[in-house]
mmCIF file of N, CA and C in Angstrom:
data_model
loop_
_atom_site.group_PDB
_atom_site.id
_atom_site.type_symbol
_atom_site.label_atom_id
_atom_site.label_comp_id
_atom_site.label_asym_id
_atom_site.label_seq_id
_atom_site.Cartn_x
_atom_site.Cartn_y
_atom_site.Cartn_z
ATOM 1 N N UNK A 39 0.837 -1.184 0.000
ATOM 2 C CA UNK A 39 0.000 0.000 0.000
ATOM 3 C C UNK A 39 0.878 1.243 0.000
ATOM 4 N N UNK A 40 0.654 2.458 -0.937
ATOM 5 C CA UNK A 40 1.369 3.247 -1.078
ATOM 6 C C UNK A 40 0.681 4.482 0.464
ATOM 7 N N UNK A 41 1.878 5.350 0.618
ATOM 8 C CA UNK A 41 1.203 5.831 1.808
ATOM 9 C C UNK A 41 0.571 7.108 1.191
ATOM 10 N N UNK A 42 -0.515 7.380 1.899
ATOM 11 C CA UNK A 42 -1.351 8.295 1.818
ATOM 12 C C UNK A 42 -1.861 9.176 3.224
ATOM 13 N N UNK A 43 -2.148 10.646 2.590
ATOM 14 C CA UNK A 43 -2.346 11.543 3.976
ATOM 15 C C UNK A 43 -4.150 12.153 4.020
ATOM 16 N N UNK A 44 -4.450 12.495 4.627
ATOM 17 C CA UNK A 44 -5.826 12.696 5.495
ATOM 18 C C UNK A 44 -5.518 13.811 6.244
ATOM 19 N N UNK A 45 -5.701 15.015 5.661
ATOM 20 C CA UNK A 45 -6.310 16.224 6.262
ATOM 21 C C UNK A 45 -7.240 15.792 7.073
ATOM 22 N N UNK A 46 -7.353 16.636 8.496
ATOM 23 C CA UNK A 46 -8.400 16.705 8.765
ATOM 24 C C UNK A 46 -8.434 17.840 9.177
ATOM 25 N N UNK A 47 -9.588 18.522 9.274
ATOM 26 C CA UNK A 47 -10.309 20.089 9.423
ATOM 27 C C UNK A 47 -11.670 19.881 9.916
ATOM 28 N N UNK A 48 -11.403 21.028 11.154
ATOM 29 C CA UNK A 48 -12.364 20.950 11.199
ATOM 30 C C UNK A 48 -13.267 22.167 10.776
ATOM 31 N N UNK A 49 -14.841 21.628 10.870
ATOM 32 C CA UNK A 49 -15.525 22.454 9.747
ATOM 33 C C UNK A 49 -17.030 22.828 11.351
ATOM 34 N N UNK A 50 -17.545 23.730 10.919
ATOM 35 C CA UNK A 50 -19.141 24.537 11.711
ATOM 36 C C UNK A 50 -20.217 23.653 11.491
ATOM 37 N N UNK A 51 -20.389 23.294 9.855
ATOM 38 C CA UNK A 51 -21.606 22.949 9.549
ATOM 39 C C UNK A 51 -21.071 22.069 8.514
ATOM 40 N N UNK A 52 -20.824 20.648 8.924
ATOM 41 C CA UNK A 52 -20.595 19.639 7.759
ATOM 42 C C UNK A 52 -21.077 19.633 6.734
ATOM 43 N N UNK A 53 -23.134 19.810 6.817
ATOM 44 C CA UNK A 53 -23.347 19.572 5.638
ATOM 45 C C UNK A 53 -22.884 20.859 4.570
ATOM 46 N N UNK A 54 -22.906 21.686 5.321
ATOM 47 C CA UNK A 54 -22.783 23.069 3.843
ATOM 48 C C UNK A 54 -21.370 23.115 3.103
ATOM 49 N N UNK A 55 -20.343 22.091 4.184
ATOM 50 C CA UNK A 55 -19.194 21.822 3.781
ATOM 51 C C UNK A 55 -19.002 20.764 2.601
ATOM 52 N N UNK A 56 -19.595 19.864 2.757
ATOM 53 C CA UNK A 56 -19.766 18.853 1.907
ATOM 54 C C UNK A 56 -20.486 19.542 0.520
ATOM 55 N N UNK A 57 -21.675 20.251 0.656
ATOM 56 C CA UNK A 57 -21.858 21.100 -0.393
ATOM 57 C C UNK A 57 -21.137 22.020 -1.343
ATOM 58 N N UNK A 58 -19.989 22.638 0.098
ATOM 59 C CA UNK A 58 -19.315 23.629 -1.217
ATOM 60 C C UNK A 58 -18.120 22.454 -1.574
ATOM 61 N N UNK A 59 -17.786 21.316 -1.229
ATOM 62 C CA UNK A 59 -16.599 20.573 -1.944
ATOM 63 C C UNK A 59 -17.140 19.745 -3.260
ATOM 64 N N UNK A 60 -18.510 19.765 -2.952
ATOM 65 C CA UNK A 60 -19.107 18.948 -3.871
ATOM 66 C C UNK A 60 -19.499 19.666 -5.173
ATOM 67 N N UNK A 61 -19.539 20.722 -4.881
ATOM 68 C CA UNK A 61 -19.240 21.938 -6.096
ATOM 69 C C UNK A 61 -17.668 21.917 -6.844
ATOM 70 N N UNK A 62 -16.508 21.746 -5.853
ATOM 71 C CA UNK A 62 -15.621 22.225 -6.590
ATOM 72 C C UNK A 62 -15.541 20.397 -7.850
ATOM 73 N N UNK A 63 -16.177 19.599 -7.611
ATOM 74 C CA UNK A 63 -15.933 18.510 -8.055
ATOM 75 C C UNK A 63 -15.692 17.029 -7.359
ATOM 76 N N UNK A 64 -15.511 17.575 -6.054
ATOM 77 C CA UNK A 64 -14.939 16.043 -5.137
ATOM 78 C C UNK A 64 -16.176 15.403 -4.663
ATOM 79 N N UNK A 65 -15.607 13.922 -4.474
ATOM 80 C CA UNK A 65 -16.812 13.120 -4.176
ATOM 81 C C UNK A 65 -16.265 12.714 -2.691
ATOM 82 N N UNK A 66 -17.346 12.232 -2.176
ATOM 83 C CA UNK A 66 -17.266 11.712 -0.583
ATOM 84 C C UNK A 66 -17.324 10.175 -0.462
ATOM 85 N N UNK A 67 -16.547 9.155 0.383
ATOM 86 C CA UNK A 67 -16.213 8.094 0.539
ATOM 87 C C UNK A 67 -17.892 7.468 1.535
ATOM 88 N N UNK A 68 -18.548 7.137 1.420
ATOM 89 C CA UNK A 68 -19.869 6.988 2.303
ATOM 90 C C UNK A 68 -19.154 6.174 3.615
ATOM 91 N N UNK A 69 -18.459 5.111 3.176
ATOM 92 C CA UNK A 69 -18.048 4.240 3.931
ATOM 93 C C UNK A 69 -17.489 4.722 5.387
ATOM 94 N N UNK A 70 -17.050 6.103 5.138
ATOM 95 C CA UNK A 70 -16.160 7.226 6.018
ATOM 96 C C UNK A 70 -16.653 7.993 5.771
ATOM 97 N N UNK A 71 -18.219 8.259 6.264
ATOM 98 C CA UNK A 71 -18.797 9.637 6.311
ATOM 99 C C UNK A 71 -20.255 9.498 7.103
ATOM 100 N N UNK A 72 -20.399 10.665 8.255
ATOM 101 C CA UNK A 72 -21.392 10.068 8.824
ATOM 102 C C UNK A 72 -21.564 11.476 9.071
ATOM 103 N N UNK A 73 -22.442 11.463 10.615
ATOM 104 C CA UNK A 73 -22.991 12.722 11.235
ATOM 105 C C UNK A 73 -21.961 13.427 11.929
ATOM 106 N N UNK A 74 -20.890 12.759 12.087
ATOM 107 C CA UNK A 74 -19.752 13.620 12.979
ATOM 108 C C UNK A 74 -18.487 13.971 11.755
ATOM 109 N N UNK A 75 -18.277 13.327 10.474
ATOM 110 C CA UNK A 75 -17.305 13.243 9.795
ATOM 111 C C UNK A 75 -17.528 13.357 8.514
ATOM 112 N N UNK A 76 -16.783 13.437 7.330
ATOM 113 C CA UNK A 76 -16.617 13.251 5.862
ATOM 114 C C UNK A 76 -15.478 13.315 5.564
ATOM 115 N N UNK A 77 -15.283 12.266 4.376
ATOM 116 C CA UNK A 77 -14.068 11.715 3.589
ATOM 117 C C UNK A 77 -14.045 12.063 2.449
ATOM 118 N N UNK A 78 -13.723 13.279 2.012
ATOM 119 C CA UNK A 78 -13.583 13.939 0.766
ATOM 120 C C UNK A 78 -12.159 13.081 0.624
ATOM 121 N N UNK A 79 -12.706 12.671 -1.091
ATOM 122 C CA UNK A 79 -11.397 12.192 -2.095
ATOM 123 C C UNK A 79 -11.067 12.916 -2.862
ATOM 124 N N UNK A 80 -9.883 13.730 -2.615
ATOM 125 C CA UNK A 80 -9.125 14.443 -3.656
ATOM 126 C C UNK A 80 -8.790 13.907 -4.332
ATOM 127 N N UNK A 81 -7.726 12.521 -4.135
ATOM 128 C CA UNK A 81 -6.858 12.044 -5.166
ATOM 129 C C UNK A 81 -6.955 10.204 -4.587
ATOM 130 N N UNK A 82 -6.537 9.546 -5.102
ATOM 131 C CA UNK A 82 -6.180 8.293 -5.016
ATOM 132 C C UNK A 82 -5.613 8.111 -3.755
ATOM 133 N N UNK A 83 -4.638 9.059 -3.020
ATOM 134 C CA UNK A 83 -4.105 9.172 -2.064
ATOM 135 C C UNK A 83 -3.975 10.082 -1.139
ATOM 136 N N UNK A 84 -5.080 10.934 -1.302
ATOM 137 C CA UNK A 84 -5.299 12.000 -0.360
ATOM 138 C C UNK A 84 -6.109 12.368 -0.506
ATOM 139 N N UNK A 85 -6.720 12.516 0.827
ATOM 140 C CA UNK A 85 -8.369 12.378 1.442
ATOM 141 C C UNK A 85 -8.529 13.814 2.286
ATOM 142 N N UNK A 86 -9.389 14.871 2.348
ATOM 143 C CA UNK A 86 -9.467 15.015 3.259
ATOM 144 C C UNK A 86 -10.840 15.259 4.780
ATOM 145 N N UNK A 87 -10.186 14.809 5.387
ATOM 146 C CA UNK A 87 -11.479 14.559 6.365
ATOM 147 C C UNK A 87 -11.836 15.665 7.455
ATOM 148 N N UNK A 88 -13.308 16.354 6.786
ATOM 149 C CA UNK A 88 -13.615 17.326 7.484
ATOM 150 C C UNK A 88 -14.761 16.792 8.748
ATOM 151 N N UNK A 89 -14.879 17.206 10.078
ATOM 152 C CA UNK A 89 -14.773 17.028 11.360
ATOM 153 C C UNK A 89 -15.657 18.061 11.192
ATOM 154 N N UNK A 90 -16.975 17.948 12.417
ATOM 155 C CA UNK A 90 -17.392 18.858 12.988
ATOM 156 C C UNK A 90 -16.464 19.003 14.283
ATOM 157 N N UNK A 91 -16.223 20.128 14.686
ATOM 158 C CA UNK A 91 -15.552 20.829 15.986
ATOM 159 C C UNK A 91 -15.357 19.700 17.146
ATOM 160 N N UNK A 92 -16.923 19.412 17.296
ATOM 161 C CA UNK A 92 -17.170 18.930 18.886
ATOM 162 C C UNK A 92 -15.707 17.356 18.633
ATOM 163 N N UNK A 93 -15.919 16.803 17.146
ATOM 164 C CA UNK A 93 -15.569 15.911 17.182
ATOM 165 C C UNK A 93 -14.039 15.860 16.653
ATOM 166 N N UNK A 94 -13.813 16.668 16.179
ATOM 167 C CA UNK A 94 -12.342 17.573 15.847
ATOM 168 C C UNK A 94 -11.742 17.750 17.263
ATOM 169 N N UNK A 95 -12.160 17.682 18.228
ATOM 170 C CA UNK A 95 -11.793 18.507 19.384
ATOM 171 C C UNK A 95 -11.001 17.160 19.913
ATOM 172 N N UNK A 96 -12.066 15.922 20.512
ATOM 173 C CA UNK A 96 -11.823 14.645 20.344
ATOM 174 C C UNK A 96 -10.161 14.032 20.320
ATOM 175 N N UNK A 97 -10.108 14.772 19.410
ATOM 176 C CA UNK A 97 -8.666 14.195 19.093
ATOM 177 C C UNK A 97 -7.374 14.806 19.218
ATOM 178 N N UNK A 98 -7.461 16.253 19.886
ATOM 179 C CA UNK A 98 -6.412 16.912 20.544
ATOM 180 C C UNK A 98 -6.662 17.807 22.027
ATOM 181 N N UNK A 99 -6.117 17.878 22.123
ATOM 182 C CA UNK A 99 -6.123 18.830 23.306
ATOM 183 C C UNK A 99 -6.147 20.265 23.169
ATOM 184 N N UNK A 100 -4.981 20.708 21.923
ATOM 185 C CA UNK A 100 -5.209 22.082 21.353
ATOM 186 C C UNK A 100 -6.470 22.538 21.431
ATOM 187 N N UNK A 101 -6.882 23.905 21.360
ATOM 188 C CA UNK A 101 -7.264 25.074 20.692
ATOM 189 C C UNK A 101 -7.339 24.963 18.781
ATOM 190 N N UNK A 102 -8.682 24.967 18.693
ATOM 191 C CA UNK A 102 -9.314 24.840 17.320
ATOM 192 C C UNK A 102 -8.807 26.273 17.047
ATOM 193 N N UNK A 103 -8.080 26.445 16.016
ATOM 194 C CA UNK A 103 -7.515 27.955 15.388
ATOM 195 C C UNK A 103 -8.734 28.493 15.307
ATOM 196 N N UNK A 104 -8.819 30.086 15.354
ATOM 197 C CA UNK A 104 -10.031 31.203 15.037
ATOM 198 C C UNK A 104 -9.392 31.183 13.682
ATOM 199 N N UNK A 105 -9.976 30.956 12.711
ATOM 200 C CA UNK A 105 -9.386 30.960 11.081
ATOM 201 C C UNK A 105 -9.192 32.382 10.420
ATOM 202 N N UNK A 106 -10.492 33.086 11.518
ATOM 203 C CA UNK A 106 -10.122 34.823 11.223
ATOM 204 C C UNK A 106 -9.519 35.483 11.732
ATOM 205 N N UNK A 107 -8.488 35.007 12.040
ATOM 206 C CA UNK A 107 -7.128 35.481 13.109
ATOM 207 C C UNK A 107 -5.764 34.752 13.090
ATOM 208 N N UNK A 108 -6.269 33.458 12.322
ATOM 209 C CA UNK A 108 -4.780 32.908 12.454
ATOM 210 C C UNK A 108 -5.157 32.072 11.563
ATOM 211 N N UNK A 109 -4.292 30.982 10.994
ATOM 212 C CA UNK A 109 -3.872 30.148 10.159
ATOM 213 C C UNK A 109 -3.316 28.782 10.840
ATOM 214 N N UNK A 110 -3.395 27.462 10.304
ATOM 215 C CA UNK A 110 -3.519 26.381 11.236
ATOM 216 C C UNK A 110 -2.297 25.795 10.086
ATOM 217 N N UNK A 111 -2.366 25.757 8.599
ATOM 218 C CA UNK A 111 -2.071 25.088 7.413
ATOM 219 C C UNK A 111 -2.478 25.581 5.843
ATOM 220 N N UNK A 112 -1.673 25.534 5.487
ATOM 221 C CA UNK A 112 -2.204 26.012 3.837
ATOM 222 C C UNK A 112 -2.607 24.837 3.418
ATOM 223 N N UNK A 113 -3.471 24.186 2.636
ATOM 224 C CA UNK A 113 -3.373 22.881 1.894
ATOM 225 C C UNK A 113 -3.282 23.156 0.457
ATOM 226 N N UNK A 114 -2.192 23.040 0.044
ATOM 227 C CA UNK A 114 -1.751 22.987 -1.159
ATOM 228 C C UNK A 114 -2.074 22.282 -2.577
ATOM 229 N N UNK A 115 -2.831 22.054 -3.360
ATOM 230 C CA UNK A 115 -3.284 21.234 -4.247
ATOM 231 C C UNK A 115 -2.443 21.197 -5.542
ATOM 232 N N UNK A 116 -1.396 20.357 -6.590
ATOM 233 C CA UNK A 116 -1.032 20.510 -7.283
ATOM 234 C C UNK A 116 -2.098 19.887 -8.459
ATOM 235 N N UNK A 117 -2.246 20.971 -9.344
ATOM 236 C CA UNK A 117 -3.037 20.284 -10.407
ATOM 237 C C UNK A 117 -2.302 20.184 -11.675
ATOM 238 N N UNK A 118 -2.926 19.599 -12.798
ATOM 239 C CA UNK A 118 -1.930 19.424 -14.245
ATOM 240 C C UNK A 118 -2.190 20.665 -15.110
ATOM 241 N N UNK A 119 -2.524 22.010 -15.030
ATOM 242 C CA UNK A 119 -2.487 23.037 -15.964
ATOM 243 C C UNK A 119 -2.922 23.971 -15.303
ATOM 244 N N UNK A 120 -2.934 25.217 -15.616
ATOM 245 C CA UNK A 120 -3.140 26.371 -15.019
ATOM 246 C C UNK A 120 -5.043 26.721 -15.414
ATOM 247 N N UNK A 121 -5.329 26.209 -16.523
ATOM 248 C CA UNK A 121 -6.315 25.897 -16.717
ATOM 249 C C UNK A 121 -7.618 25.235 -15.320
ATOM 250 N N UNK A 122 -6.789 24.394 -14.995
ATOM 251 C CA UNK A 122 -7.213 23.497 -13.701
ATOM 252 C C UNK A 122 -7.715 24.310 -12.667
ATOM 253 N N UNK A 123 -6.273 25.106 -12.597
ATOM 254 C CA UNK A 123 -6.192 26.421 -11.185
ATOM 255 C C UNK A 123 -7.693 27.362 -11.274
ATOM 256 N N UNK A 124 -7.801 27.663 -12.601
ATOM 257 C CA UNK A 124 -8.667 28.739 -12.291
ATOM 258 C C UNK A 124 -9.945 28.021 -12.251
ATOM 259 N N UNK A 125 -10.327 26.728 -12.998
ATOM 260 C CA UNK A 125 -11.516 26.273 -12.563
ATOM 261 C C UNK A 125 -11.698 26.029 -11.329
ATOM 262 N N UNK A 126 -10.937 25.300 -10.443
ATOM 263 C CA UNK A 126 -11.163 25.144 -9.285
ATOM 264 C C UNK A 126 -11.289 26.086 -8.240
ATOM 265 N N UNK A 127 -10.585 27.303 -8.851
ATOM 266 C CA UNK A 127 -10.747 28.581 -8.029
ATOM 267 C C UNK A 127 -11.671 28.953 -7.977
ATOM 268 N N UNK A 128 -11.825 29.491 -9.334
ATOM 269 C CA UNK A 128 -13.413 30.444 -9.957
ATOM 270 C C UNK A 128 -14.847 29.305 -9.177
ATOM 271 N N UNK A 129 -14.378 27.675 -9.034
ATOM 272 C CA UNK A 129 -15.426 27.387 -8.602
ATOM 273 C C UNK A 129 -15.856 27.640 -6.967
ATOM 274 N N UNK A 130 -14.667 27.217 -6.602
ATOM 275 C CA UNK A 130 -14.339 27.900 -4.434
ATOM 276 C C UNK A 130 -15.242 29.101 -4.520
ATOM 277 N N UNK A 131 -14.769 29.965 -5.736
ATOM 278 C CA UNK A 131 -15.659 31.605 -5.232
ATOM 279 C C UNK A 131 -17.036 31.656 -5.667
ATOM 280 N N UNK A 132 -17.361 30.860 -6.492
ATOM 281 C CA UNK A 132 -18.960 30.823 -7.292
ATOM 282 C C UNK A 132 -19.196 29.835 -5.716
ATOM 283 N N UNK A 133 -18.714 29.144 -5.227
ATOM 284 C CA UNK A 133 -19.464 28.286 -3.814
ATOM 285 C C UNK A 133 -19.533 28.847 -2.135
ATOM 286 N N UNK A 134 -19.046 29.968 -2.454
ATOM 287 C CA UNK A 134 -18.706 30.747 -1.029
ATOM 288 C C UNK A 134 -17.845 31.169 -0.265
ATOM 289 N N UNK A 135 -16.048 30.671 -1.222
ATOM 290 C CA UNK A 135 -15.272 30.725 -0.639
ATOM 291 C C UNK A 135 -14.731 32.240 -0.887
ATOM 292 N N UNK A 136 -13.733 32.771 0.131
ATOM 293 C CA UNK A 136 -13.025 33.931 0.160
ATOM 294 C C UNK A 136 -12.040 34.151 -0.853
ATOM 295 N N UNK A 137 -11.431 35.434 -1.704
ATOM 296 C CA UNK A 137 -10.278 35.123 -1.949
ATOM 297 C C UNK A 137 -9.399 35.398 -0.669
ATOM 298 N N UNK A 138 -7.853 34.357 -1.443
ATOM 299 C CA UNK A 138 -7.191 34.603 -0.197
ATOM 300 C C UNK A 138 -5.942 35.771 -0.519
ATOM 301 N N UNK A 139 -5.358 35.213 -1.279
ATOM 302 C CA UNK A 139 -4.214 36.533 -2.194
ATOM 303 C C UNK A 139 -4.431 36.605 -3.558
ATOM 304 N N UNK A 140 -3.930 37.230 -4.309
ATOM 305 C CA UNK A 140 -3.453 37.933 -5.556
ATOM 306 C C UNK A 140 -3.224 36.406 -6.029
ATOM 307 N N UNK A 141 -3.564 36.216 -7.306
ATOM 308 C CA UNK A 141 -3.052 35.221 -8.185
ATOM 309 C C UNK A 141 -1.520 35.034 -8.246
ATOM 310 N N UNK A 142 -0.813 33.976 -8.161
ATOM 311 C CA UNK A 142 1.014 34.080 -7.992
ATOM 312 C C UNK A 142 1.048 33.485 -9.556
ATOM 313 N N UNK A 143 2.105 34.280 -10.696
ATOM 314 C CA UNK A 143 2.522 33.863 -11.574
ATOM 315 C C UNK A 143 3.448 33.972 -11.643
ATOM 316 N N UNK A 144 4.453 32.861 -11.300
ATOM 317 C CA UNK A 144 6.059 32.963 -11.773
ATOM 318 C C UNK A 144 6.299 32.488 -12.721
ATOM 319 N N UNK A 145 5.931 32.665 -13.936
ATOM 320 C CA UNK A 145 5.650 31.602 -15.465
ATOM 321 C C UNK A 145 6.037 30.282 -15.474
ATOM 322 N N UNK A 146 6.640 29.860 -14.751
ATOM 323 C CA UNK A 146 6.767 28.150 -14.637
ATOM 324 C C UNK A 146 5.878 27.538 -13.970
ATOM 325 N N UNK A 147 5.532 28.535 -12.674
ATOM 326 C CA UNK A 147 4.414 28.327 -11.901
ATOM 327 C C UNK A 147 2.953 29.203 -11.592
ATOM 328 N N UNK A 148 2.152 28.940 -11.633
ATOM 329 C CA UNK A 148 1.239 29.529 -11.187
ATOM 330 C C UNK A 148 0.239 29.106 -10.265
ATOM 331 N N UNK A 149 -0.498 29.810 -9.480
ATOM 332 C CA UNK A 149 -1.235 29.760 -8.160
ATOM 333 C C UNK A 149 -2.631 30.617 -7.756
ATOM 334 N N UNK A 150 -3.359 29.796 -7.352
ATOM 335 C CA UNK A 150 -4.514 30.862 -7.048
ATOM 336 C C UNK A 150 -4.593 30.344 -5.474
ATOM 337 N N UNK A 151 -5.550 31.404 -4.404
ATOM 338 C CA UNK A 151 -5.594 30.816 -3.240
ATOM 339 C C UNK A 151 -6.703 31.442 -3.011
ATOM 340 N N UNK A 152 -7.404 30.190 -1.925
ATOM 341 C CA UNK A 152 -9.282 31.204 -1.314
ATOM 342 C C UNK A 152 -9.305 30.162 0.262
ATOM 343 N N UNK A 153 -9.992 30.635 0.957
ATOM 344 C CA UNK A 153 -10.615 30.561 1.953
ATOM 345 C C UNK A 153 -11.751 29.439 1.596
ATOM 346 N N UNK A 154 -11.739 28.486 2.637
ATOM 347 C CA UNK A 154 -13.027 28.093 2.506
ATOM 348 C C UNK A 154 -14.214 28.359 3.389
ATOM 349 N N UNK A 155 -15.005 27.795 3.515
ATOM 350 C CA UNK A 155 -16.182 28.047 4.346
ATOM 351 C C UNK A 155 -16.074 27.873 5.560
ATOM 352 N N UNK A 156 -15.017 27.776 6.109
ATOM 353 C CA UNK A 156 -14.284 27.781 7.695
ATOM 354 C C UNK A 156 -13.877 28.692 8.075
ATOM 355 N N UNK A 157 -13.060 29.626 6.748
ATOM 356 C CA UNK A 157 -11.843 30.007 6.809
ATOM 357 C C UNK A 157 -10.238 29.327 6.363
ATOM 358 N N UNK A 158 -10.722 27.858 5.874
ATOM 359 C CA UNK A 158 -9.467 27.138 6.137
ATOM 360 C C UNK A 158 -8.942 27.863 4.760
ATOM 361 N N UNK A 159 -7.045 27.491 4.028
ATOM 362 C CA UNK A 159 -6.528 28.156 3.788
ATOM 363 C C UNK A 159 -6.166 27.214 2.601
ATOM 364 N N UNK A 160 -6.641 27.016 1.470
ATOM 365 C CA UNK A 160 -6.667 26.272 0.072
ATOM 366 C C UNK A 160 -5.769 26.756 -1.284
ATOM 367 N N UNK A 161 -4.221 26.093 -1.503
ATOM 368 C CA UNK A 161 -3.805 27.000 -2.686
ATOM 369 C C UNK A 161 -4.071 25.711 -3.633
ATOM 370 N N UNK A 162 -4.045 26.034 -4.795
ATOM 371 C CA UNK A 162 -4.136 25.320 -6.079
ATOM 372 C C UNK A 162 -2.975 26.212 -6.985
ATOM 373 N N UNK A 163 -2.502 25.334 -7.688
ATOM 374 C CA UNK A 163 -1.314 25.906 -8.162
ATOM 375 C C UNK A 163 -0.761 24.212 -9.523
ATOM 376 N N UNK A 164 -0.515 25.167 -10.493
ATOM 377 C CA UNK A 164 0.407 24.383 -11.535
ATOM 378 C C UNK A 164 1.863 24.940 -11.532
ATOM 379 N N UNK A 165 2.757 23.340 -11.926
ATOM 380 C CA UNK A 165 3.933 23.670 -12.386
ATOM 381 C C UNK A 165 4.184 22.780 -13.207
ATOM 382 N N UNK A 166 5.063 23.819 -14.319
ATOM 383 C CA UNK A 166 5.454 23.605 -15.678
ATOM 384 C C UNK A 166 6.690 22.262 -15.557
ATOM 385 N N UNK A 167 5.966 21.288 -15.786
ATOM 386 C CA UNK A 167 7.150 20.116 -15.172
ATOM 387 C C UNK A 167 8.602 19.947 -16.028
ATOM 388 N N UNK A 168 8.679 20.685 -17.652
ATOM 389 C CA UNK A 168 10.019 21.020 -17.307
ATOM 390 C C UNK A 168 10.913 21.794 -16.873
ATOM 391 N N UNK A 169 9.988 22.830 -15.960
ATOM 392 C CA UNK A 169 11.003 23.623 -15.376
ATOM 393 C C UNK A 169 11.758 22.363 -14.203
ATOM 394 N N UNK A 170 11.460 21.833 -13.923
ATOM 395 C CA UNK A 170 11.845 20.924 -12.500
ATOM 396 C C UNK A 170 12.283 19.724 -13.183
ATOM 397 N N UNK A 171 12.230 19.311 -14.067
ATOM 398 C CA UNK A 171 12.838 18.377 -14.656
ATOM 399 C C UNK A 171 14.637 18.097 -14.621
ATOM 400 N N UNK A 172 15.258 17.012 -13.822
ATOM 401 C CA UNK A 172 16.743 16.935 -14.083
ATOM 402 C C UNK A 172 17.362 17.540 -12.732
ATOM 403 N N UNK A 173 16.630 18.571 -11.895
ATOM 404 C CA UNK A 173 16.459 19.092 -10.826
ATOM 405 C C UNK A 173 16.953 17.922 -9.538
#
């Protein structure tokens, strides 16, 4: 089994969460998804699992970040074209999400970033794979 990672976040209102991910395109694992949890599948190997609070809490001792005051994690998404970036962006903001900065274009790379319905902190971003090639 190849290893794979699992965000977890926590989220206010699962279902409206599951709504705006289900907009940007992702589907949910049923098997791993109930009244306290959801298993959004990004990729083959990375999941991520949004938590209501009470049950987010559960599992640390920390302080749940105020998302409008601080920052916990960026989650970074690499997609295959810049094309990608802005659909998935343009869709975050057609679903409720914030922007977060200025579009980043370093012509090999490019990046968009938004807020989600938490606050949590979402970049999507392409890179030109022969710039990194031989690297």
């Amino acid at each position: 089994m190849s290893t794979k990672i699992f965000v977890n976040l926590p989220v206010k209102d699962l279902g409206k969460s599951i709504g705006f991910f289900e907009q940007l395109g992702y589907s949910f694992n049923p098997q791993f998804t109930d009244d306290n949890a959801a298993c959004m599948v990004i990729s083959d190997d990375i999941y991520a699992m949004l938590l209501v609070e009470p049950f987010f809490k559960s599992f640390t001792d920390k302080e749940i970040v105020d998302t409008s005051k601080g920052a916990e994690a960026i989650v970074a998404l690499g997609v295959e074209s810049r094309e990608r970036v802005d659909e998935l962006a343009d869709k975050a903001l057609a679903a409720g999400a914030k922007p977060s900065k200025e579009p980043m274009d370093e012509g090999f790379m490019y990046g968009r970033s938004f807020q989600d319905l938490d606050g949590h902190l979402w970049e999507v971003f392409y890179m030109d794979p022969s710039a990194v090639e031989g690297q």
